[in-house]
Short mmCIF file of C-alpha atoms and ligand atoms in Angstrom, two decimals:
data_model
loop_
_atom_site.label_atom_id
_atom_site.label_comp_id
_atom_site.label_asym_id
_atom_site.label_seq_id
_atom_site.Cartn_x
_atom_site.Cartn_y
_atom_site.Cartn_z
CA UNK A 1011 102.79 121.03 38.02
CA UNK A 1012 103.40 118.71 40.91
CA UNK A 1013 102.02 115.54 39.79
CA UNK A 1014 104.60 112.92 39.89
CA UNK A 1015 103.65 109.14 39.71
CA UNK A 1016 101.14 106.36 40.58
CA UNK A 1017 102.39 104.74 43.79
CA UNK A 1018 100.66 101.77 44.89
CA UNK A 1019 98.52 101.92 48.08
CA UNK A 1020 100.17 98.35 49.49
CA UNK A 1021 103.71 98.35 48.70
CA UNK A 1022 104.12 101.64 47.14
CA UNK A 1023 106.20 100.75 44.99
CA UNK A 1024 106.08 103.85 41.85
CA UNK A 1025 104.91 103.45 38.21
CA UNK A 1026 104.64 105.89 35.51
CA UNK A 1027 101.80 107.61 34.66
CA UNK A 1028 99.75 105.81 31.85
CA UNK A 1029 96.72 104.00 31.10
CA UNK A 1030 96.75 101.39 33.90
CA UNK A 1031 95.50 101.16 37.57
CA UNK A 1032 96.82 97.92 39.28
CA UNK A 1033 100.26 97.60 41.19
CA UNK A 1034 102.41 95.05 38.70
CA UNK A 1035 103.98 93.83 42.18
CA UNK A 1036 101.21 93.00 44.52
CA UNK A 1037 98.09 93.74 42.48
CA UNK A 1038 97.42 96.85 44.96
CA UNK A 1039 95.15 100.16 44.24
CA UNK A 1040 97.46 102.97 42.46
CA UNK A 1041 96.98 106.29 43.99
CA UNK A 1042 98.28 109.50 42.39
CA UNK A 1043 101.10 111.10 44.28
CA UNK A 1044 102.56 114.80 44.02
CA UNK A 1045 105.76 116.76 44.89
CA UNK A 1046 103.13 118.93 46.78
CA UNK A 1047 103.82 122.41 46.74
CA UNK A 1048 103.48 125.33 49.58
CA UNK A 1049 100.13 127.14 48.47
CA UNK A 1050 99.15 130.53 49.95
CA UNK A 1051 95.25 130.93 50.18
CA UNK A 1052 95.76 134.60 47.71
CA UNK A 1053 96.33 132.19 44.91
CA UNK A 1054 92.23 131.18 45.33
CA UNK A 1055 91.39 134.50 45.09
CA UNK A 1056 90.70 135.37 41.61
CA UNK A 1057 90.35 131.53 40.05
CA UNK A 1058 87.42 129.85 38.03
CA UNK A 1059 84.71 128.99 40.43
CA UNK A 1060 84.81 125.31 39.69
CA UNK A 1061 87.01 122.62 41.15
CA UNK A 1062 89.30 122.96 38.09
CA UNK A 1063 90.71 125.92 40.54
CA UNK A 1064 92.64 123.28 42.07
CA UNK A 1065 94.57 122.03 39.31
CA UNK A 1066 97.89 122.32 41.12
CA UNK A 1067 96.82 118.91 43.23
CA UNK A 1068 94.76 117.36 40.37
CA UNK A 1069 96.71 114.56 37.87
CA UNK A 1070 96.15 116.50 34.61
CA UNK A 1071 99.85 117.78 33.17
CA UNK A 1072 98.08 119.57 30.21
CA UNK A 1073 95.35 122.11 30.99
CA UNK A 1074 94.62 122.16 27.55
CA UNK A 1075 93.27 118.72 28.56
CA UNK A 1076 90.43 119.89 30.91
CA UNK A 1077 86.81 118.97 30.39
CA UNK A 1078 84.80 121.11 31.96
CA UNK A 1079 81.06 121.82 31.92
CA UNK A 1080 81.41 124.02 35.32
CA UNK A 1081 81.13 121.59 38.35
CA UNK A 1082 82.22 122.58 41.61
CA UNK A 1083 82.09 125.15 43.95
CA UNK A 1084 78.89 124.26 45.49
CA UNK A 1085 77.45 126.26 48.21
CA UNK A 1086 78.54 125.37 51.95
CA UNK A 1087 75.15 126.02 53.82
CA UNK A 1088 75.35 127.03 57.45
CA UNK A 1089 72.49 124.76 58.35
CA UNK A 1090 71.11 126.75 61.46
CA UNK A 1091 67.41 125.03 61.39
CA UNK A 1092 68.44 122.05 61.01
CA UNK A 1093 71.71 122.17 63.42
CA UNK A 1094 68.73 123.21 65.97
CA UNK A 1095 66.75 120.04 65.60
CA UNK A 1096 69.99 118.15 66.10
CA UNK A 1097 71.33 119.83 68.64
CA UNK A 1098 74.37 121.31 66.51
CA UNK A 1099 75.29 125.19 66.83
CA UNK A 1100 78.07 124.58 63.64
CA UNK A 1101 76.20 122.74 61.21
CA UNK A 1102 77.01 122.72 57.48
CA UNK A 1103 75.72 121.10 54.64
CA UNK A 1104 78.04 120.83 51.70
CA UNK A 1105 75.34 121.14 49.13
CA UNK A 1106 76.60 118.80 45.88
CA UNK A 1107 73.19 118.14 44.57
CA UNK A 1108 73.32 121.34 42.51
CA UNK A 1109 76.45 120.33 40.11
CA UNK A 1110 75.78 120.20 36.64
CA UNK A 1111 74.32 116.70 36.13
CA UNK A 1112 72.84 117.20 39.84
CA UNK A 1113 75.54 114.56 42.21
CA UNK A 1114 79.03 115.15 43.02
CA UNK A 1115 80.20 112.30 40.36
CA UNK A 1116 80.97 115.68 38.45
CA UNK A 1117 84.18 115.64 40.30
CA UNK A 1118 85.43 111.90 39.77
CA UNK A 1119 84.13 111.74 36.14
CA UNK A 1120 85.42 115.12 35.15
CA UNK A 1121 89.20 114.74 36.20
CA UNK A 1122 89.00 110.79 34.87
CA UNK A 1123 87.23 111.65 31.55
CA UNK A 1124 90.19 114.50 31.15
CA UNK A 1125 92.41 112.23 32.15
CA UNK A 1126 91.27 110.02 29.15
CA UNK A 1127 91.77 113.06 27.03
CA UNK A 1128 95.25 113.14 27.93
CA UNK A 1129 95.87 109.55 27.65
CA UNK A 1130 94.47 109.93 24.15
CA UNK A 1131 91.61 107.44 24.55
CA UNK A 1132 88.84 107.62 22.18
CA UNK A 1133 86.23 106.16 24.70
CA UNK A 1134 85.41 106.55 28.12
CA UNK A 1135 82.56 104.64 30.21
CA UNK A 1136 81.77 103.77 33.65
CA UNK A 1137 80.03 101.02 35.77
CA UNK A 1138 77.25 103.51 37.76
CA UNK A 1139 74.29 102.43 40.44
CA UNK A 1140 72.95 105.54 38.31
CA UNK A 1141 74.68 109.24 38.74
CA UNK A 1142 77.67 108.65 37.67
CA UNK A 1143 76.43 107.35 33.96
CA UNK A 1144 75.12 110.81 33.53
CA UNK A 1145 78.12 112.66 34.84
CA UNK A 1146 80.67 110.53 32.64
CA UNK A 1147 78.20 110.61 29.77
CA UNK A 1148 77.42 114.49 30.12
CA UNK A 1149 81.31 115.29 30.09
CA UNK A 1150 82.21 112.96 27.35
CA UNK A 1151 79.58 114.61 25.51
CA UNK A 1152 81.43 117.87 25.74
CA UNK A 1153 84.83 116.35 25.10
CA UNK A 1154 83.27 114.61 21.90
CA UNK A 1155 84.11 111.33 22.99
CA UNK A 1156 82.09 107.65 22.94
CA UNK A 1157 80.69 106.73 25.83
CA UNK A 1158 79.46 103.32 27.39
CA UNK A 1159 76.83 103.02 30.35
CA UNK A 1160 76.91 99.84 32.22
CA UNK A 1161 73.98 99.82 35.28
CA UNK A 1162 72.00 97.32 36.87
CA UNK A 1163 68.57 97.47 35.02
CA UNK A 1164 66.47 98.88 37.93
CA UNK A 1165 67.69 102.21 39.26
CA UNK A 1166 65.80 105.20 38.54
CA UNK A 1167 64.30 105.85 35.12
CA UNK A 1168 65.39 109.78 35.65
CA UNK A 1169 68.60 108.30 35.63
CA UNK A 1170 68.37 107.03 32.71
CA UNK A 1171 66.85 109.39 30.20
CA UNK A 1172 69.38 112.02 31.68
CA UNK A 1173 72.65 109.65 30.88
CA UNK A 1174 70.43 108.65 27.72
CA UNK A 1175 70.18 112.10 26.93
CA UNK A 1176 73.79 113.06 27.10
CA UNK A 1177 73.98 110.52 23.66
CA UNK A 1178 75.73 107.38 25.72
CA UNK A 1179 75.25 104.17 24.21
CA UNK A 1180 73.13 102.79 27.86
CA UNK A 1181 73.77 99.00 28.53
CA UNK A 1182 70.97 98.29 31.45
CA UNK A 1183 72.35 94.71 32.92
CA UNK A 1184 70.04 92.20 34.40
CA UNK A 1185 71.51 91.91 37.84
CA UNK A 1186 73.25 93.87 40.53
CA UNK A 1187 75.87 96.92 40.24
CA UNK A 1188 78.56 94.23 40.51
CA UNK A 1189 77.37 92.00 37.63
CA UNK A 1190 77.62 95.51 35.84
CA UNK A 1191 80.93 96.22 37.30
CA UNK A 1192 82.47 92.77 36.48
CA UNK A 1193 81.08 93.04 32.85
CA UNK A 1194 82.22 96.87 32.61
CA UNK A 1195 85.95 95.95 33.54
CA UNK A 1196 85.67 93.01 30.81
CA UNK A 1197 84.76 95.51 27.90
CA UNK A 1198 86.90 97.92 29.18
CA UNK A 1199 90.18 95.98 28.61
CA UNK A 1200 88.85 93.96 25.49
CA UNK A 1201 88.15 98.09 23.80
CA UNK A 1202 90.64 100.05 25.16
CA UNK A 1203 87.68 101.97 26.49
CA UNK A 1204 88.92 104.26 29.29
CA UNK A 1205 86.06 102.77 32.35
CA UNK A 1206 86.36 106.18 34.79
CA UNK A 1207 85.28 103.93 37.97
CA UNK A 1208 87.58 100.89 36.78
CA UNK A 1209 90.69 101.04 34.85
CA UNK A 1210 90.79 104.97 35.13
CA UNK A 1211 90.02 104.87 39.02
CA UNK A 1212 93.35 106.34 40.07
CA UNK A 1213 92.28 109.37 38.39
CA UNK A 1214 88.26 109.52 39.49
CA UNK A 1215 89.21 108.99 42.89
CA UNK A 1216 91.30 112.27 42.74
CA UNK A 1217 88.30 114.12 41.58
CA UNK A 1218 86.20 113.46 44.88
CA UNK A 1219 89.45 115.34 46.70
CA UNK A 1220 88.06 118.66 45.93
CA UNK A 1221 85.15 118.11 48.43
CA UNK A 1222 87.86 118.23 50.87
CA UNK A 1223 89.47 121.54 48.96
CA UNK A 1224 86.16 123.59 48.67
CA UNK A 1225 84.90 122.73 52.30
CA UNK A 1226 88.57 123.99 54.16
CA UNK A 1227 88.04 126.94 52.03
CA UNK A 1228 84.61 128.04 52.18
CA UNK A 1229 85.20 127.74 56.23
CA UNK A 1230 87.98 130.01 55.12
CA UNK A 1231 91.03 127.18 55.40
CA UNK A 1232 89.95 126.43 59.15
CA UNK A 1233 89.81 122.20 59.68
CA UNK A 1234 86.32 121.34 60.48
CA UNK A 1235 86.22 118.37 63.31
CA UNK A 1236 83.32 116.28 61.84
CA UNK A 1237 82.52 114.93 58.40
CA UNK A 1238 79.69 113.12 57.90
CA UNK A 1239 80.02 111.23 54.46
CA UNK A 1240 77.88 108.56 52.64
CA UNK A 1241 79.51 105.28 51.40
CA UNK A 1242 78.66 102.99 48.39
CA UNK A 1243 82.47 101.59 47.07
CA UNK A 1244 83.91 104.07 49.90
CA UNK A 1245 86.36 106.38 46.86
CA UNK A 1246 84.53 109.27 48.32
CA UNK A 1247 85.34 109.00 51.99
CA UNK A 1248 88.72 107.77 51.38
CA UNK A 1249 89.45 110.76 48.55
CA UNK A 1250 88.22 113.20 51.67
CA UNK A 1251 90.79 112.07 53.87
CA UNK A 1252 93.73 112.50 51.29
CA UNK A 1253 92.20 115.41 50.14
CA UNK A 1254 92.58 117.43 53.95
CA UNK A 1255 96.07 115.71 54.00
CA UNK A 1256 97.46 117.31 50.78
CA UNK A 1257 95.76 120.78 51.70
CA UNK A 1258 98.26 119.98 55.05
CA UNK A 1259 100.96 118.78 53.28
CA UNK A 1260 100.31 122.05 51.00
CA UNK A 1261 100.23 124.45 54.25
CA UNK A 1262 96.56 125.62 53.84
CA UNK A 1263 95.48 124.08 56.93
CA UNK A 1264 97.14 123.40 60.22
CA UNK A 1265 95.93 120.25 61.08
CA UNK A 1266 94.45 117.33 58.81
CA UNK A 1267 94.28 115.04 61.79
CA UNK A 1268 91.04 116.96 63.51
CA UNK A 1269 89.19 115.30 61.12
CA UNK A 1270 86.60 112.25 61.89
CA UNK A 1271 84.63 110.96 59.34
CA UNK A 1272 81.76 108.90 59.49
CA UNK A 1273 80.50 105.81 57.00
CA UNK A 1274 77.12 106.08 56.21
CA UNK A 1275 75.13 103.24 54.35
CA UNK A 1276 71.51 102.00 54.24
CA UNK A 1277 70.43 99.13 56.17
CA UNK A 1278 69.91 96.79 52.77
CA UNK A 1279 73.49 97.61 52.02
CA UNK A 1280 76.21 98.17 54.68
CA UNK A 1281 78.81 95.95 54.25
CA UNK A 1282 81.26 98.80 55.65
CA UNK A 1283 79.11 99.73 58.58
CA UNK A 1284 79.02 96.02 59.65
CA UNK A 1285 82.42 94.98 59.22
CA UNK A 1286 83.21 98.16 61.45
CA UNK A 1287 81.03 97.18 64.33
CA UNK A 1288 82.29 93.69 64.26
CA UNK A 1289 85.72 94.43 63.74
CA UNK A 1290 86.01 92.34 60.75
CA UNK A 1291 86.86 92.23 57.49
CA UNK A 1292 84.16 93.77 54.73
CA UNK A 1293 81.98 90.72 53.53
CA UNK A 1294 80.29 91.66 50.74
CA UNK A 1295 76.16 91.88 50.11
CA UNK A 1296 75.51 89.57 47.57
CA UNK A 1297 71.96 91.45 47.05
CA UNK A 1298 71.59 94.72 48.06
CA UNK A 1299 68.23 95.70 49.11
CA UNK A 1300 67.47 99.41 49.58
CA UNK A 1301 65.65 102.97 48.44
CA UNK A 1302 69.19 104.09 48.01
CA UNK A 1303 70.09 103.20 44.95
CA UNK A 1304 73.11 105.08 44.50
CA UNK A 1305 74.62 103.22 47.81
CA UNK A 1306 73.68 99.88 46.77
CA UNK A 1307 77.39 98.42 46.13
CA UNK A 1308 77.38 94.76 47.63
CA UNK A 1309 80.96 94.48 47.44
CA UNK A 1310 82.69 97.57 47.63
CA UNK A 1311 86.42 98.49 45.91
CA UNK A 1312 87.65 100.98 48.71
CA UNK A 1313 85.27 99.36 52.00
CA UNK A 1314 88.74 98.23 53.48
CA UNK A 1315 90.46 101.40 53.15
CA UNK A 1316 87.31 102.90 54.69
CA UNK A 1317 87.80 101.06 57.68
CA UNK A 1318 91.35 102.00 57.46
CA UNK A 1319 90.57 106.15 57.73
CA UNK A 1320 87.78 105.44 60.14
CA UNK A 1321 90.67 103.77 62.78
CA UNK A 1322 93.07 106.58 61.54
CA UNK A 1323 90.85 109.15 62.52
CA UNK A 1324 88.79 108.02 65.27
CA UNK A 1325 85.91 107.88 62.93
CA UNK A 1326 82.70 106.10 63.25
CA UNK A 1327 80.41 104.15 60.98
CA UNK A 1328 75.98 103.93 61.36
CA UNK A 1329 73.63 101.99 58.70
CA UNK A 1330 69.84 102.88 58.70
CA UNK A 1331 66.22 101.73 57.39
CA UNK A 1332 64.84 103.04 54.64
CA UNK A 1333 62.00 104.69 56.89
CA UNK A 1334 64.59 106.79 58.44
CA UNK A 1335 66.08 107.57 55.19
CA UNK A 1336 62.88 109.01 53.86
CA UNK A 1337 62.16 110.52 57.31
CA UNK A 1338 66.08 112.24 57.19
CA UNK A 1339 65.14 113.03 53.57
CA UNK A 1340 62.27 115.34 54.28
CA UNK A 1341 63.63 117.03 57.57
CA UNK A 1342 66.47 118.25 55.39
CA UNK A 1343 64.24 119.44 52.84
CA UNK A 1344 61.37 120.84 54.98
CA UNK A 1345 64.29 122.67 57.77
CA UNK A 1346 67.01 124.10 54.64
CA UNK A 1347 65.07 124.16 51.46
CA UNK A 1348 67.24 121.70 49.79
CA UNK A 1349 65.94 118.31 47.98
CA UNK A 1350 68.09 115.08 48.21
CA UNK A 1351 67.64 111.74 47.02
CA UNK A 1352 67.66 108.70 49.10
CA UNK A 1353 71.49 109.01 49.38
CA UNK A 1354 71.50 112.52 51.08
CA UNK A 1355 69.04 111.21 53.34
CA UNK A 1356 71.40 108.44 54.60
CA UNK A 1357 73.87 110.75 55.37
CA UNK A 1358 71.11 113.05 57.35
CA UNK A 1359 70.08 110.12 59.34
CA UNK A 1360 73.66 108.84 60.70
CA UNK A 1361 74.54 112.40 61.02
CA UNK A 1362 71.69 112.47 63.59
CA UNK A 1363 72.56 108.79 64.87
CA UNK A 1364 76.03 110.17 65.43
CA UNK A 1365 74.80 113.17 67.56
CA UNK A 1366 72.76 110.97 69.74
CA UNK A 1367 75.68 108.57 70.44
CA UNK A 1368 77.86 111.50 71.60
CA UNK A 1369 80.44 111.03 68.73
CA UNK A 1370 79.39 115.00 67.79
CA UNK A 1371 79.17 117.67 70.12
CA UNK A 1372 77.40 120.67 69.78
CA UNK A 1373 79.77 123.36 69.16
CA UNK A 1374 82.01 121.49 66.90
CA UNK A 1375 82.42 121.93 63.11
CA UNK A 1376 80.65 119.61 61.05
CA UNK A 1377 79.84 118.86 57.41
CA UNK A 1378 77.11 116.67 56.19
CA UNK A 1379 77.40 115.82 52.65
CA UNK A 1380 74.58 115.63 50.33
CA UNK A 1381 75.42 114.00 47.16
CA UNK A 1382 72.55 113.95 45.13
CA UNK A 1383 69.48 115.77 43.96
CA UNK A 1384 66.12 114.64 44.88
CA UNK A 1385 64.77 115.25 41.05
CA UNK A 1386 66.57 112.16 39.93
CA UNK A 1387 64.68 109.78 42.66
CA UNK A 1388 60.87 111.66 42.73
CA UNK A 1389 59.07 108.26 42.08
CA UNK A 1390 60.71 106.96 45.64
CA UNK A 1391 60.15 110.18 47.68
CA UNK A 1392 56.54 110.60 46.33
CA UNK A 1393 55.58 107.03 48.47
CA UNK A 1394 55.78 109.46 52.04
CA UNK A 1395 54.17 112.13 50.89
CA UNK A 1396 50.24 113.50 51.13
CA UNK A 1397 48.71 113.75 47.76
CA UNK A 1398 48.11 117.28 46.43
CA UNK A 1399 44.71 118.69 46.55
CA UNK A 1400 43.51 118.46 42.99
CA UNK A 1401 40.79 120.90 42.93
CA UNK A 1402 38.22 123.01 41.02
CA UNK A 1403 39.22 126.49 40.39
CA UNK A 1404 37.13 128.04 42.63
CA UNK A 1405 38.47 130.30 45.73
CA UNK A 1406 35.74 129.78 47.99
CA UNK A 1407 36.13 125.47 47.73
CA UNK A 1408 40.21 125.66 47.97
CA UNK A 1409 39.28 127.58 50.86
CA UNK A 1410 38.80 125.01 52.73
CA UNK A 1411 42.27 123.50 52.44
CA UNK A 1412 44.17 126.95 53.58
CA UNK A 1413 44.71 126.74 57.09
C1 LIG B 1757 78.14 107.22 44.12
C2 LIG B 1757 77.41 107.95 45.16
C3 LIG B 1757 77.83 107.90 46.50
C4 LIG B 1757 78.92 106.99 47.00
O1 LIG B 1757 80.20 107.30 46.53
P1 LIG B 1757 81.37 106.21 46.61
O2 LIG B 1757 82.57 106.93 46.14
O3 LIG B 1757 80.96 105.09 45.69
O4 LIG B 1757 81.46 105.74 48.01
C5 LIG B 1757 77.16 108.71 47.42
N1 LIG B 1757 76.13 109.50 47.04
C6 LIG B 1757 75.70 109.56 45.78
C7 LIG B 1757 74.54 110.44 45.46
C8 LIG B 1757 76.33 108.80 44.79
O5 LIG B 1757 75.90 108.87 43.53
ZN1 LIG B 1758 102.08 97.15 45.03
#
């Protein structure tokens, strides 16, 4: 067990490990920090396929404290039709639409909902722009606990019924994800209601590490050079970048610092993207305006530290329009056979935008990640489609559709 305190991301300054996220000194982030051990690949060998394989560089002290309903491990797909489109011999997409409630919040809200567990909370909840109310209400579910949904009224009905579904009590808030956000934190404190995106971030955030973890070793603990990573309050991106720097710190790879990511955010919603191509600070979007709901965070939590790995890394940032989200949306469906929603396509489209800047060269190893599964966001997709031929039938009529 190598878990050792929260330190705090500004002054680091070290605080036990308990049922808070806020530096008492200077109000900073807490991160988790570990007494990280040497690892030797052989120990992978023979483990659970599900991220829970990691648990050496997770924050739970108990195993018996795991809630697990079998996330992780998703497949690493060597994307050779779509790597020729783009130009890219070494393309991979890092498939996390096919978790368990169908987006990678499976990782965040399973380590911070077990985290709860250990912390002996009776409640758990989460302020979501729509997947992660069915991945904290799906795993609460198995570890019998309540759970509170707190979403801005409009995302996706799919979203709904499945959080709905998984028994959460669903408050739908009349206003953006931050008005849901600002109220979530408020209940949170006043119920002693463990918020997995709020007062039990230090722990979600260490869930999105294991994207880092599975990619170094499905390329069989080998650094890739490019990482192409969509951005709504930036925990992902940032938990990426720690993630390759603990497998270094842990010996598994050689050499964290090959890494660049890339930001990418819709055009309605890009308050990352622009601050990094003006070389300001993050302003926030006061109303967010785009097909990708999941992204639509006016004012997010992590955007500074974003902009923080981006400079570390020689990283890059790219927003685009909803057009070329739906456009990315459908080449990655119609070139690898898999189905994202808006989000995925996001990261498609600056993946592309990054290629045609020169920021990605053809032989070099990169990872798009695709976050979430088209099912959830049908009723947006079906707008660029043809309709289906409703017919009669009759083989000699439908003939006339077979080309
Ligand atoms: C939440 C979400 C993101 C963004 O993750 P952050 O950690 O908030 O930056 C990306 N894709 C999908 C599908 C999401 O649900
Ligand atoms: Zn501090």
């Amino acid at each position: 067990m190598s878990v050792k305190s929260l330190k705090c991301r500004e002054c680091g300054r070290e605080h036990d490990m308990k049922f808070h996220y806020i530096c008492e000194e200077c109000f900073g982030p807490l991160d988790v920090s570990y007494d990280i051990p040497t690892l030797s690949p052989d120990l992978f060998t023979h483990r659970e396929q599900t991220y829970w394989r990691y648990h050496e560089l997770l924050p739970i002290r108990d195993k018996s404290n795991i809630v697990s309903i079998g996330a992780g491990m998703t497949p690493l797909i060597r994307a050779e039709r779509l790597g020729e489109k783009l130009g890219l011999h070494n393309l991979y997409i890092k498939n996390d639409s096919v978790n368990p409630t169908f987006s990678f919040k499976d990782r965040p809200a399973g380590v911070a909902v077990s985290k709860a567990r250990e912390l002996g909370l009776t409640a758990v909840g989460c302020a979501s722009t729509g997947n992660l109310a069915s991945a904290t209400a799906a795993h609460a579910a198995k570890a019998g606990l309540d759970c509170h949904i707190f979403a801005p009224s409009d995302i996706e009905m799919a979203k709904t019924v499945q959080a709905m579904s998984y028994g959460a009590n669903f408050v739908a808030v009349e206003g953006t994800y931050d008005d849901a956000n600002t109220i979530a934190a408020q209940i949170g404190d006043r119920y002693r209601i463990g918020i997995v995106n709020i007062n039990m971030r230090s722990y979600y955030v260490e869930g999105s590490k294991t994207l880092a973890f599975e990619v170094a070793e499905q390329l069989n603990w080998e650094m890739p050079d490019h990482l192409v990573i969509p951005v709504g309050s930036g925990a992902m991106l940032n938990a990426i970048c720690k993630g390759f720097e603990e497998l270094e710190a842990a010996s598994l790879v050689d050499d964290a610092s090959r890494m660049h990511p890339y930001a990418a955010q819709p055009h309605g919603c890009a308050p990352v993207v622009d601050a990094f191509q003006s070389g300001g600070t993050v302003t926030p979007v006061s109303v967010p305006d785009t097909i990708a709901k999941s992204l639509a965070i006016g004012d997010p939590g992590d955007g500074r530290y974003v902009l923080k790995r981006l400079q570390q890394y020689g990283g890059s940032a790219a927003e685009c329009t909803d057009d070329e989200i739906l456009d990315a949306l459908t080449l990655l469906a119609k070139t690898e056979g898999i189905f994202t929603e808006p989000a995925g396509g996001v990261a498609v489209a600056v993946l592309q935008k990054m290629v045609q800047e020169g920021m990605i060269s053809a032989d070099e190893t990169t990872v798009c990640y695709i976050t979430g599964n088209g099912l959830k966001a049908t009723d947006t997709v079906m707008s660029v489609l043809p309709k289906p031929h409703v017919m009669r039938p009759d083989v000699a009529a439908i003939a006339a559709v077979i080309k």
